[in-house]
C-alpha positions as CSV (number, residue, x, y, z in Angstrom):
1,M,-9.2,-12.1,5.3
2,R,-6.3,-12.8,7.0
3,A,-2.4,-12.5,6.0
4,A,-1.4,-15.9,6.1
5,Q,1.2,-16.0,3.7
6,W,4.3,-14.7,5.6
7,K,7.3,-17.0,6.6
8,D,9.3,-13.9,7.7
9,Y,6.5,-12.5,10.1
10,E,4.4,-14.6,12.6
11,L,1.7,-13.2,15.3
12,I,2.9,-16.1,18.1
13,D,0.4,-15.3,20.9
14,T,-2.0,-12.4,21.9
15,S,-2.8,-12.0,25.5
16,G,-3.5,-9.3,28.4
17,G,-3.2,-6.5,25.6
18,E,0.3,-7.5,23.9
19,R,1.1,-9.1,20.9
20,L,4.3,-11.7,20.9
21,E,5.8,-11.6,17.4
22,R,8.2,-12.5,15.2
23,W,10.2,-10.4,12.6
24,G,12.7,-12.7,10.7
25,D,14.8,-13.7,13.9
26,V,14.0,-10.7,16.0
27,I,10.9,-11.4,18.8
28,L,8.9,-8.4,19.6
29,I,6.4,-7.7,22.3
30,R,4.2,-5.1,21.3
31,P,0.9,-3.5,22.8
32,D,-2.3,-3.7,21.5
33,P,-5.1,-2.3,22.7
34,Q,-7.9,-4.7,21.2
35,I,-6.5,-7.7,23.1
36,L,-8.9,-7.5,25.9
37,W,-8.1,-11.5,26.7
38,E,-6.1,-12.3,30.0
39,T,-5.0,-16.0,28.1
40,P,-1.8,-18.2,29.8
41,R,1.3,-17.1,28.3
42,S,2.5,-20.7,28.0
43,D,4.6,-19.7,24.9
44,P,8.5,-19.6,25.9
45,R,9.2,-17.0,23.3
46,W,6.9,-15.0,26.2
47,K,10.3,-14.7,28.5
48,Q,12.8,-14.5,25.3
49,A,11.9,-12.0,23.7
50,N,14.3,-9.3,22.4
51,A,12.4,-6.3,23.3
52,R,9.0,-4.9,24.5
53,Y,7.2,-2.0,24.1
54,Q,6.4,-0.1,27.5
55,R,4.0,2.3,27.4
56,S,4.2,5.4,29.7
57,S,1.2,6.1,32.5
58,T,2.3,9.8,30.9
59,G,1.9,8.9,27.5
60,G,4.2,7.3,24.7
61,G,6.6,4.8,25.5
62,A,10.2,3.1,25.2
63,W,11.6,0.0,24.3
64,Q,13.1,-2.4,26.6
65,E,15.6,-4.5,25.1
66,W,16.4,-7.5,26.8
67,R,18.3,-9.0,23.9
68,R,19.9,-7.3,21.1
69,V,18.0,-5.8,18.4
70,P,19.8,-5.1,15.4
71,P,19.5,-1.1,14.3
72,M,17.8,-2.3,10.6
73,W,17.0,-5.5,9.7
74,K,15.2,-7.2,6.4
75,I,12.1,-9.0,6.3
76,H,11.2,-10.9,3.2
77,Y,7.6,-11.1,1.4
78,H,7.4,-12.8,-1.8
79,E,9.6,-11.4,-4.0
80,L,9.3,-7.8,-1.8
81,T,12.2,-6.8,0.9
82,L,11.6,-4.4,3.7
83,Q,13.8,-3.0,6.1
84,I,12.6,-3.1,9.9
85,K,13.6,-1.3,12.8
86,T,11.7,0.0,16.5
87,M,10.8,3.3,16.5
88,G,8.5,5.2,18.5
89,F,4.5,5.0,19.2
90,K,5.8,0.9,18.9
91,H,5.9,0.9,15.0
92,T,8.7,-1.7,13.1
93,G,7.8,0.1,9.9
94,V,5.6,-2.4,8.4
95,F,1.8,-3.2,9.0
96,P,2.1,-7.1,8.0
97,E,-1.7,-7.7,7.8
98,Q,-1.6,-5.5,4.6
99,A,-0.5,-8.2,2.8
100,V,-3.9,-9.1,1.8
101,N,-4.6,-6.0,0.0
102,W,-0.6,-6.3,-1.9
103,D,-1.9,-9.4,-3.1
104,F,-5.0,-8.2,-4.3
105,A,-3.6,-5.2,-5.8
106,M,-0.4,-7.5,-7.4
107,E,-3.3,-9.9,-8.8
108,K,-5.6,-7.0,-10.2
109,I,-2.9,-5.9,-11.8
110,R,-1.2,-8.6,-13.7
111,G,-4.3,-9.9,-14.9
112,A,-5.5,-5.8,-16.2
113,G,-4.2,-7.1,-19.7
114,R,-3.3,-3.3,-20.1
115,P,-0.6,-0.8,-18.8
116,V,-1.9,0.5,-15.3
117,K,-0.8,3.9,-13.3
118,V,-1.6,3.7,-9.7
119,L,-1.6,6.3,-7.1
120,N,-0.5,5.4,-3.7
121,L,-1.5,8.3,-1.1
122,F,-0.2,7.7,2.4
123,G,2.4,5.8,1.2
124,Y,4.2,5.3,4.5
125,T,7.6,3.0,4.2
126,G,6.4,2.0,0.6
127,A,5.1,-2.0,0.8
128,A,1.9,-1.4,-1.3
129,T,3.9,0.8,-4.0
130,L,6.8,-1.8,-4.2
131,A,3.8,-4.6,-4.8
132,C,2.4,-2.6,-7.2
133,A,5.4,-2.0,-8.8
134,A,6.7,-5.8,-8.9
135,A,3.7,-6.2,-10.8
136,G,3.9,-4.1,-14.0
137,A,2.3,-0.9,-12.5
138,S,3.8,2.4,-12.8
139,V,3.1,4.1,-9.4
140,C,2.7,7.3,-7.8
141,H,3.9,7.5,-4.1
142,V,2.8,10.5,-1.8
143,D,3.6,10.8,1.8
144,A,3.7,13.6,3.9
145,S,7.3,12.3,5.5
146,R,10.3,12.7,4.1
147,G,12.1,10.1,6.4
148,M,9.2,7.8,5.4
149,V,9.5,8.2,1.8
150,A,13.4,8.0,2.1
151,W,12.6,4.5,3.5
152,A,10.2,3.9,1.2
153,R,12.9,4.2,-1.3
154,E,15.6,2.1,0.2
155,N,12.8,-0.4,0.5
156,A,13.2,-0.3,-3.4
157,A,16.7,-0.8,-3.5
158,A,16.4,-3.7,-1.5
159,S,14.0,-5.5,-3.0
160,G,15.4,-4.8,-6.3
161,L,12.9,-2.7,-7.6
162,A,14.8,0.9,-7.8
163,D,14.6,1.5,-11.8
164,K,10.8,0.5,-12.0
165,P,8.5,3.7,-12.9
166,V,7.6,5.2,-9.0
167,R,7.7,8.7,-8.8
168,W,8.9,9.5,-5.0
169,L,7.1,12.6,-3.7
170,V,7.1,14.3,-0.6
171,D,3.3,16.5,-0.5
172,D,0.1,16.7,1.7
173,C,-2.2,14.2,-0.3
174,M,-5.5,16.4,-0.5
175,K,-3.1,19.3,-2.0
176,F,-1.4,16.8,-4.4
177,V,-4.9,15.1,-5.3
178,Q,-6.2,18.9,-5.8
179,R,-3.4,19.7,-8.2
180,E,-3.6,16.8,-9.8
181,Q,-7.2,17.6,-10.8
182,R,-6.0,20.9,-12.4
183,R,-3.1,19.5,-14.6
184,G,-5.7,16.7,-15.7
185,N,-3.6,13.7,-14.6
186,T,-5.5,10.3,-13.6
187,Y,-4.5,7.0,-12.3
188,D,-6.2,3.5,-13.1
189,A,-5.7,2.9,-9.5
190,I,-6.1,4.6,-6.1
191,I,-4.8,3.2,-2.9
192,M,-5.6,5.1,0.3
193,D,-4.3,4.4,4.0
194,P,-5.1,7.9,5.7
195,P,-4.3,8.2,9.6
196,S,-6.8,8.1,11.4
197,Y,-5.5,11.6,13.7
198,G,-2.8,13.8,13.4
199,R,-2.1,17.6,12.5
200,G,-1.2,19.4,9.0
201,P,2.0,21.8,9.0
202,G,-0.4,24.7,10.1
203,G,-1.4,22.8,13.1
204,E,-5.0,21.8,11.6
205,V,-6.5,18.7,13.2
206,W,-7.4,15.9,10.6
207,K,-9.9,13.5,11.7
208,L,-10.6,10.6,9.5
209,E,-14.2,10.4,9.7
210,E,-14.9,14.2,9.2
211,Q,-12.6,14.1,6.4
212,L,-12.8,11.1,4.5
213,Y,-15.6,11.4,2.3
214,S,-14.3,14.8,1.1
215,L,-10.7,13.3,0.6
216,V,-12.3,9.9,-1.7
217,S,-14.7,13.1,-3.5
218,Q,-11.8,14.7,-4.4
219,C,-10.1,11.7,-6.0
220,V,-12.9,10.9,-8.4
221,P,-12.0,13.5,-10.8
222,I,-8.7,12.0,-11.3
223,L,-9.7,8.2,-11.9
224,S,-9.3,7.5,-15.6
225,E,-11.8,6.7,-17.8
226,R,-12.0,2.8,-16.9
227,P,-9.9,2.4,-13.4
228,L,-9.2,-0.8,-12.2
229,F,-9.8,-0.5,-8.4
230,F,-10.1,1.9,-5.5
231,L,-8.3,0.1,-2.2
232,L,-9.2,2.3,0.9
233,N,-7.7,1.2,4.6
234,S,-8.7,2.3,8.3
235,Y,-7.0,1.5,11.4
236,T,-9.7,4.0,13.1
237,T,-12.1,1.7,15.5
238,G,-15.2,4.3,14.9
239,L,-14.8,3.4,11.0
240,S,-17.2,0.5,10.2
241,P,-15.9,-1.5,7.0
242,A,-19.5,-1.4,6.2
243,V,-19.5,2.4,6.2
244,M,-16.1,2.5,4.3
245,E,-18.1,0.1,1.6
246,Y,-21.2,2.4,1.3
247,L,-19.0,5.4,0.7
248,L,-17.1,3.9,-1.9
249,G,-20.5,2.8,-3.6
250,V,-22.0,5.9,-3.7
251,L,-18.6,7.8,-5.0
252,I,-17.1,5.4,-7.1
253,G,-19.6,3.0,-7.7
254,K,-22.6,5.1,-9.0
255,K,-20.2,6.4,-11.4
256,F,-18.3,3.5,-12.5
257,G,-20.0,0.4,-11.9
258,G,-18.1,-2.6,-10.6
259,S,-18.5,-4.2,-7.3
260,V,-17.8,-2.8,-4.1
261,S,-16.8,-5.4,-1.1
262,S,-15.6,-4.7,2.5
263,G,-14.0,-6.4,5.6
264,E,-11.6,-7.0,8.5
265,I,-8.0,-7.8,7.6
266,G,-6.3,-10.2,10.2
267,L,-3.1,-11.8,11.2
268,P,-3.8,-15.8,12.2
269,V,-2.4,-16.5,15.6
270,T,0.0,-19.4,15.8
271,D,-0.6,-20.5,19.3
272,T,-4.6,-20.4,19.4
273,G,-5.4,-21.0,15.6
274,L,-7.6,-18.0,15.8
275,V,-7.5,-14.6,13.8
276,L,-6.7,-11.2,15.2
277,P,-8.5,-8.4,13.8
278,C,-6.0,-5.4,12.6
279,G,-8.1,-3.0,11.0
280,S,-10.3,-2.5,7.8
281,T,-10.5,-2.7,4.1
282,A,-13.2,-1.5,1.3
283,I,-12.4,-2.1,-2.0
284,W,-14.3,-0.8,-5.4
285,Q,-13.6,-3.3,-8.3
286,E,-14.0,-2.9,-12.0
């Protein structure tokens, strides 16, 4: 599955552990450990980039600016407007490969022919939330980072979606799901993009491979009687699409029927015509 509908984002080339990307009018070079190949950097934009994220041998890294990079700028994906900025750990606030999942969610919601309630867990800067809201769903957006939720709300305003029925919550996703069980609240669709690794507020270590079964199983009781879809995304290299597909089949397919599919998601590379894999998605749908 490849995100090929972008106009404001382009993966120009890949070589030597780095991506050459265009974000609107800004050219960035960012590291990517999956790019194992050394290919000729013949595209002149390798030497015309605005900035490059340089990893440090001691961990972390920093942006090196060669040409001015705005503090924040906007890119568009269909009717969505997303604010971009160069952040620590090489990020920009948008994972462009996720556009394939935004398209899927919008199509399912628009074709449902009924009101749809969506829960977006680990919602980050809100692109999936905005896609669902633009398609007509009411959405509950949950992320543990106050800064990310604020950014998501800014993206909603920039997209003209500030008045849509979206609840913006700063919360621990697992604890929120457990509280929703006790409240008896249900959702017609759940989107989940959990981190591979992290620490909780009490210093608890989170490893997706160890926590994923529990997390998904806790979500099953808050699915409505006739759920529309469950979308699970992962960037954890040790978690294959087939494993995630099997997990959704065991936990959701057995209860609700429907179908389960999975695959790699990726971005087309302009200079080679190939597709760079950028993570995995498994989807259950009615």
